[in-house]
Amino acid sequence: MATLFTGIAELTTNADAAAPTATIADAALLVDGGRVAWSGAATDAETAIARRDSGLLPTSRPAAAVSRSEAEVARVDLGGHAVIPGFVDSHTHLVFAGDRADEFEARMTGVPYAAGGIRRTVAATRAATDDELRARLAALVAELHAQGTTTFEVKTGYDLTVDGEARLARLAAEVTDEVTYLGAHVVPEGADRAAYVDLVCDGMLAAARPYVRWVDVFCERGAFTEAESERILRAGADAGLGVRVHGNQLGTGPGVQLAVRLGAASVDHCTHLTDADIAALAGSDTVATLLPGVEFSTRQPYPDARRLIDAGVTVALASDCNPGSSFTSSMPLMIALAVREMGMTVGEAVWAATAGGARALRRTDVGHLGAGARADLMVLDAPSRRHLAYRPGVPLVRRVYRGGEELSPR
């Protein structure tokens, strides 16, 4: 059965290439078989249904192949609320144990952020059982869904042993298809650096490979050098994995240039960029994924999204949900921070949190509500997407649908 959503005060589809941040007022949306069949002005909805019944919409099957029950159309009146695509959170670290609230409190009193705190989470995660990790993971996924996130990536990186990284990858694969191998998060305490890089490129990669789609590396001072990062990423690419990079978070460095040179899908953080970094990104299809929750939680300067967008760089927003530097799963918060602190318009921020995240994952089926897209959408308890920035901290996500099925009624 198809579903026609009406009573949409403002619809964001991200489907108009000529006007990617445009909205449709007084809109309707037709979902059929878990996919978007049509969207447009509510006054055109009946015509769209007739075309669907005749097999004339681009996503339609031939009319003769549609059963009577499938031809029926349920109608849902959304009562004047706004609708946007489901959020695509392309950078998270959801499989972990332990708590680092004390570090956050210390940073708020002036203690600088450093990458070494990751090792505390590694110790707690190694000590946790599968069921304990699975329970924490399920709770975080529920948070994501309740706040409108319908597609998300999850990284390993909080065990740093062969069996442990494979375990984290396996658990992550239970909740998402977008799993990233991050054995190169930091060098474990007491490990020989060269031997550990060898392990990341060989036995650890082989153990995690059945569960993952991506390889990532923390190319940063206190983590991995440019040469080490390139070796690790090339090993992952040779194993058939897509490339992602943590880069330019704590200062200028080689991460962005390395990501572009290797054709990475995304380079994440991008807090400290040179003109050459921006030019390289603008001339590539590597997405700059910005993680403002980190700057909020570490009191570092926010990335200059305006500078990136004006240069023609594709920008995504993601939560970087992790226990150390950004323990939030809220994509609405990322939008509010991007508008308030990073020079983005609301439309740009919503696009970056949906279509931008999809591009960072090289996905074309999510992040938009164009014909043929998976019907991932959220209904806001507001007449306009502007309220995501206008009313920060308010639970505005009223309903969430993934593949046309409601996830979290409110």
mmCIF file with all atom_site columns, C-alpha atoms in Angstrom, residues 12-199:
data_model
loop_
_atom_site.group_PDB
_atom_site.id
_atom_site.type_symbol
_atom_site.label_atom_id
_atom_site.label_alt_id
_atom_site.label_comp_id
_atom_site.label_asym_id
_atom_site.label_entity_id
_atom_site.label_seq_id
_atom_site.pdbx_PDB_ins_code
_atom_site.Cartn_x
_atom_site.Cartn_y
_atom_site.Cartn_z
_atom_site.occupancy
_atom_site.B_iso_or_equiv
_atom_site.pdbx_formal_charge
_atom_site.auth_seq_id
_atom_site.auth_comp_id
_atom_site.auth_asym_id
_atom_site.auth_atom_id
_atom_site.pdbx_PDB_model_num
ATOM 1   C CA . THR A 1 12  ? 12.558 20.004 2.015   1.00 0.00 ? 12  THR A CA 1
ATOM 2   C CA . THR A 1 13  ? 13.480 17.421 -0.621  1.00 0.00 ? 13  THR A CA 1
ATOM 3   C CA . ASN A 1 14  ? 17.117 18.294 -1.528  1.00 0.00 ? 14  ASN A CA 1
ATOM 4   C CA . ALA A 1 15  ? 16.105 17.013 -4.967  1.00 0.00 ? 15  ALA A CA 1
ATOM 5   C CA . ASP A 1 16  ? 16.320 20.172 -7.085  1.00 0.00 ? 16  ASP A CA 1
ATOM 6   C CA . ALA A 1 17  ? 19.886 20.387 -8.419  1.00 0.00 ? 17  ALA A CA 1
ATOM 7   C CA . ALA A 1 18  ? 19.310 23.984 -9.504  1.00 0.00 ? 18  ALA A CA 1
ATOM 8   C CA . ALA A 1 19  ? 18.124 25.022 -6.030  1.00 0.00 ? 19  ALA A CA 1
ATOM 9   C CA . PRO A 1 20  ? 19.389 22.387 -3.572  1.00 0.00 ? 20  PRO A CA 1
ATOM 10  C CA . THR A 1 21  ? 18.236 24.201 -0.424  1.00 0.00 ? 21  THR A CA 1
ATOM 11  C CA . ALA A 1 22  ? 14.785 25.184 -1.754  1.00 0.00 ? 22  ALA A CA 1
ATOM 12  C CA . THR A 1 23  ? 11.533 24.228 -0.047  1.00 0.00 ? 23  THR A CA 1
ATOM 13  C CA . ILE A 1 24  ? 7.984  23.528 -1.243  1.00 0.00 ? 24  ILE A CA 1
ATOM 14  C CA . ALA A 1 25  ? 5.138  25.234 0.617   1.00 0.00 ? 25  ALA A CA 1
ATOM 15  C CA . ASP A 1 26  ? 1.756  23.520 1.136   1.00 0.00 ? 26  ASP A CA 1
ATOM 16  C CA . ALA A 1 27  ? 3.225  20.248 -0.092  1.00 0.00 ? 27  ALA A CA 1
ATOM 17  C CA . ALA A 1 28  ? 2.434  16.559 -0.307  1.00 0.00 ? 28  ALA A CA 1
ATOM 18  C CA . LEU A 1 29  ? 4.615  13.462 -0.530  1.00 0.00 ? 29  LEU A CA 1
ATOM 19  C CA . LEU A 1 30  ? 3.693  10.083 -2.019  1.00 0.00 ? 30  LEU A CA 1
ATOM 20  C CA . VAL A 1 31  ? 5.514  6.998  -0.709  1.00 0.00 ? 31  VAL A CA 1
ATOM 21  C CA . ASP A 1 32  ? 5.161  3.647  -2.440  1.00 0.00 ? 32  ASP A CA 1
ATOM 22  C CA . GLY A 1 33  ? 6.943  0.420  -1.538  1.00 0.00 ? 33  GLY A CA 1
ATOM 23  C CA . GLY A 1 34  ? 9.225  2.190  0.912   1.00 0.00 ? 34  GLY A CA 1
ATOM 24  C CA . ARG A 1 35  ? 10.420 4.644  -1.740  1.00 0.00 ? 35  ARG A CA 1
ATOM 25  C CA . VAL A 1 36  ? 9.485  8.207  -2.638  1.00 0.00 ? 36  VAL A CA 1
ATOM 26  C CA . ALA A 1 37  ? 7.199  8.093  -5.661  1.00 0.00 ? 37  ALA A CA 1
ATOM 27  C CA . TRP A 1 38  ? 6.416  11.796 -5.946  1.00 0.00 ? 38  TRP A CA 1
ATOM 28  C CA . SER A 1 39  ? 6.620  15.099 -4.092  1.00 0.00 ? 39  SER A CA 1
ATOM 29  C CA . GLY A 1 40  ? 5.210  18.499 -4.916  1.00 0.00 ? 40  GLY A CA 1
ATOM 30  C CA . ALA A 1 41  ? 2.393  20.961 -4.318  1.00 0.00 ? 41  ALA A CA 1
ATOM 31  C CA . ALA A 1 42  ? -0.579 19.477 -2.481  1.00 0.00 ? 42  ALA A CA 1
ATOM 32  C CA . THR A 1 43  ? -2.870 20.688 -5.265  1.00 0.00 ? 43  THR A CA 1
ATOM 33  C CA . ASP A 1 44  ? -1.129 18.244 -7.629  1.00 0.00 ? 44  ASP A CA 1
ATOM 34  C CA . ALA A 1 45  ? -1.382 15.194 -5.360  1.00 0.00 ? 45  ALA A CA 1
ATOM 35  C CA . GLU A 1 46  ? -4.453 13.611 -6.924  1.00 0.00 ? 46  GLU A CA 1
ATOM 36  C CA . THR A 1 47  ? -2.918 13.884 -10.368 1.00 0.00 ? 47  THR A CA 1
ATOM 37  C CA . ALA A 1 48  ? 0.217  12.177 -9.026  1.00 0.00 ? 48  ALA A CA 1
ATOM 38  C CA . ILE A 1 49  ? -1.860 9.333  -7.590  1.00 0.00 ? 49  ILE A CA 1
ATOM 39  C CA . ALA A 1 50  ? -3.640 8.881  -10.909 1.00 0.00 ? 50  ALA A CA 1
ATOM 40  C CA . ARG A 1 51  ? -0.297 8.758  -12.721 1.00 0.00 ? 51  ARG A CA 1
ATOM 41  C CA . ARG A 1 52  ? 0.977  6.256  -10.181 1.00 0.00 ? 52  ARG A CA 1
ATOM 42  C CA . ASP A 1 53  ? -2.105 4.069  -10.655 1.00 0.00 ? 53  ASP A CA 1
ATOM 43  C CA . SER A 1 54  ? -1.526 4.180  -14.406 1.00 0.00 ? 54  SER A CA 1
ATOM 44  C CA . GLY A 1 55  ? 2.137  3.225  -14.016 1.00 0.00 ? 55  GLY A CA 1
ATOM 45  C CA . LEU A 1 56  ? 3.317  6.614  -15.300 1.00 0.00 ? 56  LEU A CA 1
ATOM 46  C CA . LEU A 1 57  ? 5.442  7.812  -12.385 1.00 0.00 ? 57  LEU A CA 1
ATOM 47  C CA . PRO A 1 58  ? 9.183  7.144  -12.783 1.00 0.00 ? 58  PRO A CA 1
ATOM 48  C CA . THR A 1 59  ? 9.183  4.713  -9.842  1.00 0.00 ? 59  THR A CA 1
ATOM 49  C CA . SER A 1 60  ? 5.955  2.905  -10.782 1.00 0.00 ? 60  SER A CA 1
ATOM 50  C CA . ARG A 1 61  ? 5.608  -0.689 -11.801 1.00 0.00 ? 61  ARG A CA 1
ATOM 51  C CA . PRO A 1 62  ? 3.369  -1.433 -14.781 1.00 0.00 ? 62  PRO A CA 1
ATOM 52  C CA . ALA A 1 63  ? -0.259 -0.971 -13.741 1.00 0.00 ? 63  ALA A CA 1
ATOM 53  C CA . ALA A 1 64  ? -1.095 -4.574 -14.652 1.00 0.00 ? 64  ALA A CA 1
ATOM 54  C CA . ALA A 1 65  ? 1.495  -5.843 -12.147 1.00 0.00 ? 65  ALA A CA 1
ATOM 55  C CA . VAL A 1 66  ? 0.027  -3.954 -9.173  1.00 0.00 ? 66  VAL A CA 1
ATOM 56  C CA . SER A 1 67  ? -2.435 -5.835 -6.955  1.00 0.00 ? 67  SER A CA 1
ATOM 57  C CA . ARG A 1 68  ? -5.613 -4.242 -5.696  1.00 0.00 ? 68  ARG A CA 1
ATOM 58  C CA . SER A 1 69  ? -4.261 -3.884 -2.148  1.00 0.00 ? 69  SER A CA 1
ATOM 59  C CA . GLU A 1 70  ? -1.040 -2.336 -3.436  1.00 0.00 ? 70  GLU A CA 1
ATOM 60  C CA . ALA A 1 71  ? -3.027 0.151  -5.481  1.00 0.00 ? 71  ALA A CA 1
ATOM 61  C CA . GLU A 1 72  ? -4.755 1.504  -2.382  1.00 0.00 ? 72  GLU A CA 1
ATOM 62  C CA . VAL A 1 73  ? -3.392 4.748  -0.980  1.00 0.00 ? 73  VAL A CA 1
ATOM 63  C CA . ALA A 1 74  ? -3.430 5.530  2.751   1.00 0.00 ? 74  ALA A CA 1
ATOM 64  C CA . ARG A 1 75  ? -3.608 9.221  3.602   1.00 0.00 ? 75  ARG A CA 1
ATOM 65  C CA . VAL A 1 76  ? -1.816 10.862 6.503   1.00 0.00 ? 76  VAL A CA 1
ATOM 66  C CA . ASP A 1 77  ? -2.534 14.495 7.307   1.00 0.00 ? 77  ASP A CA 1
ATOM 67  C CA . LEU A 1 78  ? 0.471  16.032 9.049   1.00 0.00 ? 78  LEU A CA 1
ATOM 68  C CA . GLY A 1 79  ? -1.474 19.058 10.220  1.00 0.00 ? 79  GLY A CA 1
ATOM 69  C CA . GLY A 1 80  ? 0.742  21.874 9.004   1.00 0.00 ? 80  GLY A CA 1
ATOM 70  C CA . HIS A 1 81  ? 4.146  20.539 10.093  1.00 0.00 ? 81  HIS A CA 1
ATOM 71  C CA . ALA A 1 82  ? 7.428  20.708 8.198   1.00 0.00 ? 82  ALA A CA 1
ATOM 72  C CA . VAL A 1 83  ? 9.024  17.620 6.665   1.00 0.00 ? 83  VAL A CA 1
ATOM 73  C CA . ILE A 1 84  ? 12.714 17.113 5.890   1.00 0.00 ? 84  ILE A CA 1
ATOM 74  C CA . PRO A 1 85  ? 14.777 14.055 4.859   1.00 0.00 ? 85  PRO A CA 1
ATOM 75  C CA . GLY A 1 86  ? 16.103 11.794 7.582   1.00 0.00 ? 86  GLY A CA 1
ATOM 76  C CA . PHE A 1 87  ? 19.474 12.878 8.902   1.00 0.00 ? 87  PHE A CA 1
ATOM 77  C CA . VAL A 1 88  ? 22.560 11.052 7.631   1.00 0.00 ? 88  VAL A CA 1
ATOM 78  C CA . ASP A 1 89  ? 25.162 11.015 10.410  1.00 0.00 ? 89  ASP A CA 1
ATOM 79  C CA . SER A 1 90  ? 28.335 10.020 8.608   1.00 0.00 ? 90  SER A CA 1
ATOM 80  C CA . HIS A 1 91  ? 30.720 10.056 11.586  1.00 0.00 ? 91  HIS A CA 1
ATOM 81  C CA . THR A 1 92  ? 30.069 8.318  14.916  1.00 0.00 ? 92  THR A CA 1
ATOM 82  C CA . HIS A 1 93  ? 31.954 6.155  17.436  1.00 0.00 ? 93  HIS A CA 1
ATOM 83  C CA . LEU A 1 94  ? 29.013 4.352  19.038  1.00 0.00 ? 94  LEU A CA 1
ATOM 84  C CA . VAL A 1 95  ? 30.594 1.081  20.196  1.00 0.00 ? 95  VAL A CA 1
ATOM 85  C CA . PHE A 1 96  ? 32.314 1.780  23.492  1.00 0.00 ? 96  PHE A CA 1
ATOM 86  C CA . ALA A 1 97  ? 32.102 1.405  27.256  1.00 0.00 ? 97  ALA A CA 1
ATOM 87  C CA . GLY A 1 98  ? 32.913 3.742  30.105  1.00 0.00 ? 98  GLY A CA 1
ATOM 88  C CA . ASP A 1 99  ? 32.483 7.439  30.809  1.00 0.00 ? 99  ASP A CA 1
ATOM 89  C CA . ARG A 1 100 ? 34.738 10.481 30.460  1.00 0.00 ? 100 ARG A CA 1
ATOM 90  C CA . ALA A 1 101 ? 32.554 13.198 31.949  1.00 0.00 ? 101 ALA A CA 1
ATOM 91  C CA . ASP A 1 102 ? 35.422 14.230 34.196  1.00 0.00 ? 102 ASP A CA 1
ATOM 92  C CA . GLU A 1 103 ? 37.470 15.172 31.128  1.00 0.00 ? 103 GLU A CA 1
ATOM 93  C CA . PHE A 1 104 ? 34.639 17.341 29.857  1.00 0.00 ? 104 PHE A CA 1
ATOM 94  C CA . GLU A 1 105 ? 34.376 19.094 33.197  1.00 0.00 ? 105 GLU A CA 1
ATOM 95  C CA . ALA A 1 106 ? 38.135 19.665 33.257  1.00 0.00 ? 106 ALA A CA 1
ATOM 96  C CA . ARG A 1 107 ? 38.060 21.165 29.755  1.00 0.00 ? 107 ARG A CA 1
ATOM 97  C CA . MET A 1 108 ? 35.384 23.591 30.855  1.00 0.00 ? 108 MET A CA 1
ATOM 98  C CA . THR A 1 109 ? 37.860 24.874 33.461  1.00 0.00 ? 109 THR A CA 1
ATOM 99  C CA . GLY A 1 110 ? 40.631 25.349 30.894  1.00 0.00 ? 110 GLY A CA 1
ATOM 100 C CA . VAL A 1 111 ? 42.398 22.005 30.565  1.00 0.00 ? 111 VAL A CA 1
ATOM 101 C CA . PRO A 1 112 ? 43.234 21.587 26.835  1.00 0.00 ? 112 PRO A CA 1
ATOM 102 C CA . TYR A 1 113 ? 41.894 18.693 24.797  1.00 0.00 ? 113 TYR A CA 1
ATOM 103 C CA . ALA A 1 114 ? 44.422 16.010 23.783  1.00 0.00 ? 114 ALA A CA 1
ATOM 104 C CA . ALA A 1 115 ? 43.999 12.770 21.835  1.00 0.00 ? 115 ALA A CA 1
ATOM 105 C CA . GLY A 1 116 ? 45.384 10.589 24.643  1.00 0.00 ? 116 GLY A CA 1
ATOM 106 C CA . GLY A 1 117 ? 42.046 10.274 26.455  1.00 0.00 ? 117 GLY A CA 1
ATOM 107 C CA . ILE A 1 118 ? 41.032 7.693  23.858  1.00 0.00 ? 118 ILE A CA 1
ATOM 108 C CA . ARG A 1 119 ? 43.121 5.135  25.746  1.00 0.00 ? 119 ARG A CA 1
ATOM 109 C CA . ARG A 1 120 ? 40.790 5.402  28.761  1.00 0.00 ? 120 ARG A CA 1
ATOM 110 C CA . THR A 1 121 ? 37.863 4.341  26.604  1.00 0.00 ? 121 THR A CA 1
ATOM 111 C CA . VAL A 1 122 ? 39.954 1.544  25.119  1.00 0.00 ? 122 VAL A CA 1
ATOM 112 C CA . ALA A 1 123 ? 40.537 0.078  28.586  1.00 0.00 ? 123 ALA A CA 1
ATOM 113 C CA . ALA A 1 124 ? 36.835 0.228  29.496  1.00 0.00 ? 124 ALA A CA 1
ATOM 114 C CA . THR A 1 125 ? 35.743 -1.207 26.161  1.00 0.00 ? 125 THR A CA 1
ATOM 115 C CA . ARG A 1 126 ? 38.125 -4.136 26.344  1.00 0.00 ? 126 ARG A CA 1
ATOM 116 C CA . ALA A 1 127 ? 36.703 -5.010 29.765  1.00 0.00 ? 127 ALA A CA 1
ATOM 117 C CA . ALA A 1 128 ? 33.057 -4.932 28.602  1.00 0.00 ? 128 ALA A CA 1
ATOM 118 C CA . THR A 1 129 ? 31.123 -7.988 27.442  1.00 0.00 ? 129 THR A CA 1
ATOM 119 C CA . ASP A 1 130 ? 29.404 -8.210 24.079  1.00 0.00 ? 130 ASP A CA 1
ATOM 120 C CA . ASP A 1 131 ? 26.026 -7.842 25.760  1.00 0.00 ? 131 ASP A CA 1
ATOM 121 C CA . GLU A 1 132 ? 27.152 -4.749 27.643  1.00 0.00 ? 132 GLU A CA 1
ATOM 122 C CA . LEU A 1 133 ? 28.436 -3.134 24.471  1.00 0.00 ? 133 LEU A CA 1
ATOM 123 C CA . ARG A 1 134 ? 25.327 -4.181 22.560  1.00 0.00 ? 134 ARG A CA 1
ATOM 124 C CA . ALA A 1 135 ? 23.061 -2.615 25.195  1.00 0.00 ? 135 ALA A CA 1
ATOM 125 C CA . ARG A 1 136 ? 24.936 0.713  25.088  1.00 0.00 ? 136 ARG A CA 1
ATOM 126 C CA . LEU A 1 137 ? 24.880 0.619  21.296  1.00 0.00 ? 137 LEU A CA 1
ATOM 127 C CA . ALA A 1 138 ? 21.133 -0.046 21.197  1.00 0.00 ? 138 ALA A CA 1
ATOM 128 C CA . ALA A 1 139 ? 20.466 2.881  23.525  1.00 0.00 ? 139 ALA A CA 1
ATOM 129 C CA . LEU A 1 140 ? 22.490 5.230  21.350  1.00 0.00 ? 140 LEU A CA 1
ATOM 130 C CA . VAL A 1 141 ? 20.807 4.020  18.156  1.00 0.00 ? 141 VAL A CA 1
ATOM 131 C CA . ALA A 1 142 ? 17.440 4.707  19.795  1.00 0.00 ? 142 ALA A CA 1
ATOM 132 C CA . GLU A 1 143 ? 18.654 8.234  20.559  1.00 0.00 ? 143 GLU A CA 1
ATOM 133 C CA . LEU A 1 144 ? 19.665 8.714  16.943  1.00 0.00 ? 144 LEU A CA 1
ATOM 134 C CA . HIS A 1 145 ? 16.326 7.524  15.636  1.00 0.00 ? 145 HIS A CA 1
ATOM 135 C CA . ALA A 1 146 ? 14.342 9.665  18.063  1.00 0.00 ? 146 ALA A CA 1
ATOM 136 C CA . GLN A 1 147 ? 16.207 12.743 16.839  1.00 0.00 ? 147 GLN A CA 1
ATOM 137 C CA . GLY A 1 148 ? 15.615 12.051 13.160  1.00 0.00 ? 148 GLY A CA 1
ATOM 138 C CA . THR A 1 149 ? 18.754 10.147 12.136  1.00 0.00 ? 149 THR A CA 1
ATOM 139 C CA . THR A 1 150 ? 17.854 7.314  9.759   1.00 0.00 ? 150 THR A CA 1
ATOM 140 C CA . THR A 1 151 ? 21.296 6.493  8.306   1.00 0.00 ? 151 THR A CA 1
ATOM 141 C CA . PHE A 1 152 ? 24.503 6.452  10.328  1.00 0.00 ? 152 PHE A CA 1
ATOM 142 C CA . GLU A 1 153 ? 28.096 5.290  10.186  1.00 0.00 ? 153 GLU A CA 1
ATOM 143 C CA . VAL A 1 154 ? 29.868 3.610  13.133  1.00 0.00 ? 154 VAL A CA 1
ATOM 144 C CA . LYS A 1 155 ? 33.639 3.322  13.620  1.00 0.00 ? 155 LYS A CA 1
ATOM 145 C CA . THR A 1 156 ? 35.712 0.793  15.507  1.00 0.00 ? 156 THR A CA 1
ATOM 146 C CA . GLY A 1 157 ? 38.820 2.054  17.276  1.00 0.00 ? 157 GLY A CA 1
ATOM 147 C CA . TYR A 1 158 ? 38.178 1.517  20.978  1.00 0.00 ? 158 TYR A CA 1
ATOM 148 C CA . ASP A 1 159 ? 39.939 -1.830 21.424  1.00 0.00 ? 159 ASP A CA 1
ATOM 149 C CA . LEU A 1 160 ? 43.060 -1.752 19.227  1.00 0.00 ? 160 LEU A CA 1
ATOM 150 C CA . THR A 1 161 ? 43.700 -5.501 19.304  1.00 0.00 ? 161 THR A CA 1
ATOM 151 C CA . VAL A 1 162 ? 43.053 -7.912 16.447  1.00 0.00 ? 162 VAL A CA 1
ATOM 152 C CA . ASP A 1 163 ? 40.191 -9.793 18.082  1.00 0.00 ? 163 ASP A CA 1
ATOM 153 C CA . GLY A 1 164 ? 38.833 -6.671 19.761  1.00 0.00 ? 164 GLY A CA 1
ATOM 154 C CA . GLU A 1 165 ? 38.602 -4.568 16.608  1.00 0.00 ? 165 GLU A CA 1
ATOM 155 C CA . ALA A 1 166 ? 36.889 -7.454 14.835  1.00 0.00 ? 166 ALA A CA 1
ATOM 156 C CA . ARG A 1 167 ? 34.444 -7.672 17.742  1.00 0.00 ? 167 ARG A CA 1
ATOM 157 C CA . LEU A 1 168 ? 33.592 -3.983 17.574  1.00 0.00 ? 168 LEU A CA 1
ATOM 158 C CA . ALA A 1 169 ? 33.143 -4.198 13.800  1.00 0.00 ? 169 ALA A CA 1
ATOM 159 C CA . ARG A 1 170 ? 30.843 -7.198 14.185  1.00 0.00 ? 170 ARG A CA 1
ATOM 160 C CA . LEU A 1 171 ? 28.696 -5.439 16.791  1.00 0.00 ? 171 LEU A CA 1
ATOM 161 C CA . ALA A 1 172 ? 28.511 -2.273 14.691  1.00 0.00 ? 172 ALA A CA 1
ATOM 162 C CA . ALA A 1 173 ? 27.447 -4.308 11.662  1.00 0.00 ? 173 ALA A CA 1
ATOM 163 C CA . GLU A 1 174 ? 24.404 -5.487 13.632  1.00 0.00 ? 174 GLU A CA 1
ATOM 164 C CA . VAL A 1 175 ? 22.964 -1.950 13.485  1.00 0.00 ? 175 VAL A CA 1
ATOM 165 C CA . THR A 1 176 ? 24.308 -0.376 10.278  1.00 0.00 ? 176 THR A CA 1
ATOM 166 C CA . ASP A 1 177 ? 25.775 -1.207 6.877   1.00 0.00 ? 177 ASP A CA 1
ATOM 167 C CA . GLU A 1 178 ? 28.150 1.755  7.205   1.00 0.00 ? 178 GLU A CA 1
ATOM 168 C CA . VAL A 1 179 ? 30.929 0.367  9.412   1.00 0.00 ? 179 VAL A CA 1
ATOM 169 C CA . THR A 1 180 ? 34.417 1.867  9.423   1.00 0.00 ? 180 THR A CA 1
ATOM 170 C CA . TYR A 1 181 ? 37.632 0.162  10.499  1.00 0.00 ? 181 TYR A CA 1
ATOM 171 C CA . LEU A 1 182 ? 39.590 2.590  12.706  1.00 0.00 ? 182 LEU A CA 1
ATOM 172 C CA . GLY A 1 183 ? 42.368 0.452  14.110  1.00 0.00 ? 183 GLY A CA 1
ATOM 173 C CA . ALA A 1 184 ? 44.482 3.563  13.507  1.00 0.00 ? 184 ALA A CA 1
ATOM 174 C CA . HIS A 1 185 ? 42.802 5.602  16.229  1.00 0.00 ? 185 HIS A CA 1
ATOM 175 C CA . VAL A 1 186 ? 45.862 5.907  18.478  1.00 0.00 ? 186 VAL A CA 1
ATOM 176 C CA . VAL A 1 187 ? 48.854 3.701  19.225  1.00 0.00 ? 187 VAL A CA 1
ATOM 177 C CA . PRO A 1 188 ? 48.015 1.610  22.318  1.00 0.00 ? 188 PRO A CA 1
ATOM 178 C CA . GLU A 1 189 ? 49.930 2.447  25.459  1.00 0.00 ? 189 GLU A CA 1
ATOM 179 C CA . GLY A 1 190 ? 53.146 0.446  25.678  1.00 0.00 ? 190 GLY A CA 1
ATOM 180 C CA . ALA A 1 191 ? 52.984 -0.791 22.076  1.00 0.00 ? 191 ALA A CA 1
ATOM 181 C CA . ASP A 1 192 ? 55.902 -0.567 19.676  1.00 0.00 ? 192 ASP A CA 1
ATOM 182 C CA . ARG A 1 193 ? 54.810 2.055  17.151  1.00 0.00 ? 193 ARG A CA 1
ATOM 183 C CA . ALA A 1 194 ? 56.194 0.449  14.002  1.00 0.00 ? 194 ALA A CA 1
ATOM 184 C CA . ALA A 1 195 ? 54.927 -2.992 14.986  1.00 0.00 ? 195 ALA A CA 1
ATOM 185 C CA . TYR A 1 196 ? 51.484 -1.593 15.687  1.00 0.00 ? 196 TYR A CA 1
ATOM 186 C CA . VAL A 1 197 ? 51.258 0.085  12.269  1.00 0.00 ? 197 VAL A CA 1
ATOM 187 C CA . ASP A 1 198 ? 52.259 -3.257 10.720  1.00 0.00 ? 198 ASP A CA 1
ATOM 188 C CA . LEU A 1 199 ? 49.455 -4.946 12.663  1.00 0.00 ? 199 LEU A CA 1
#
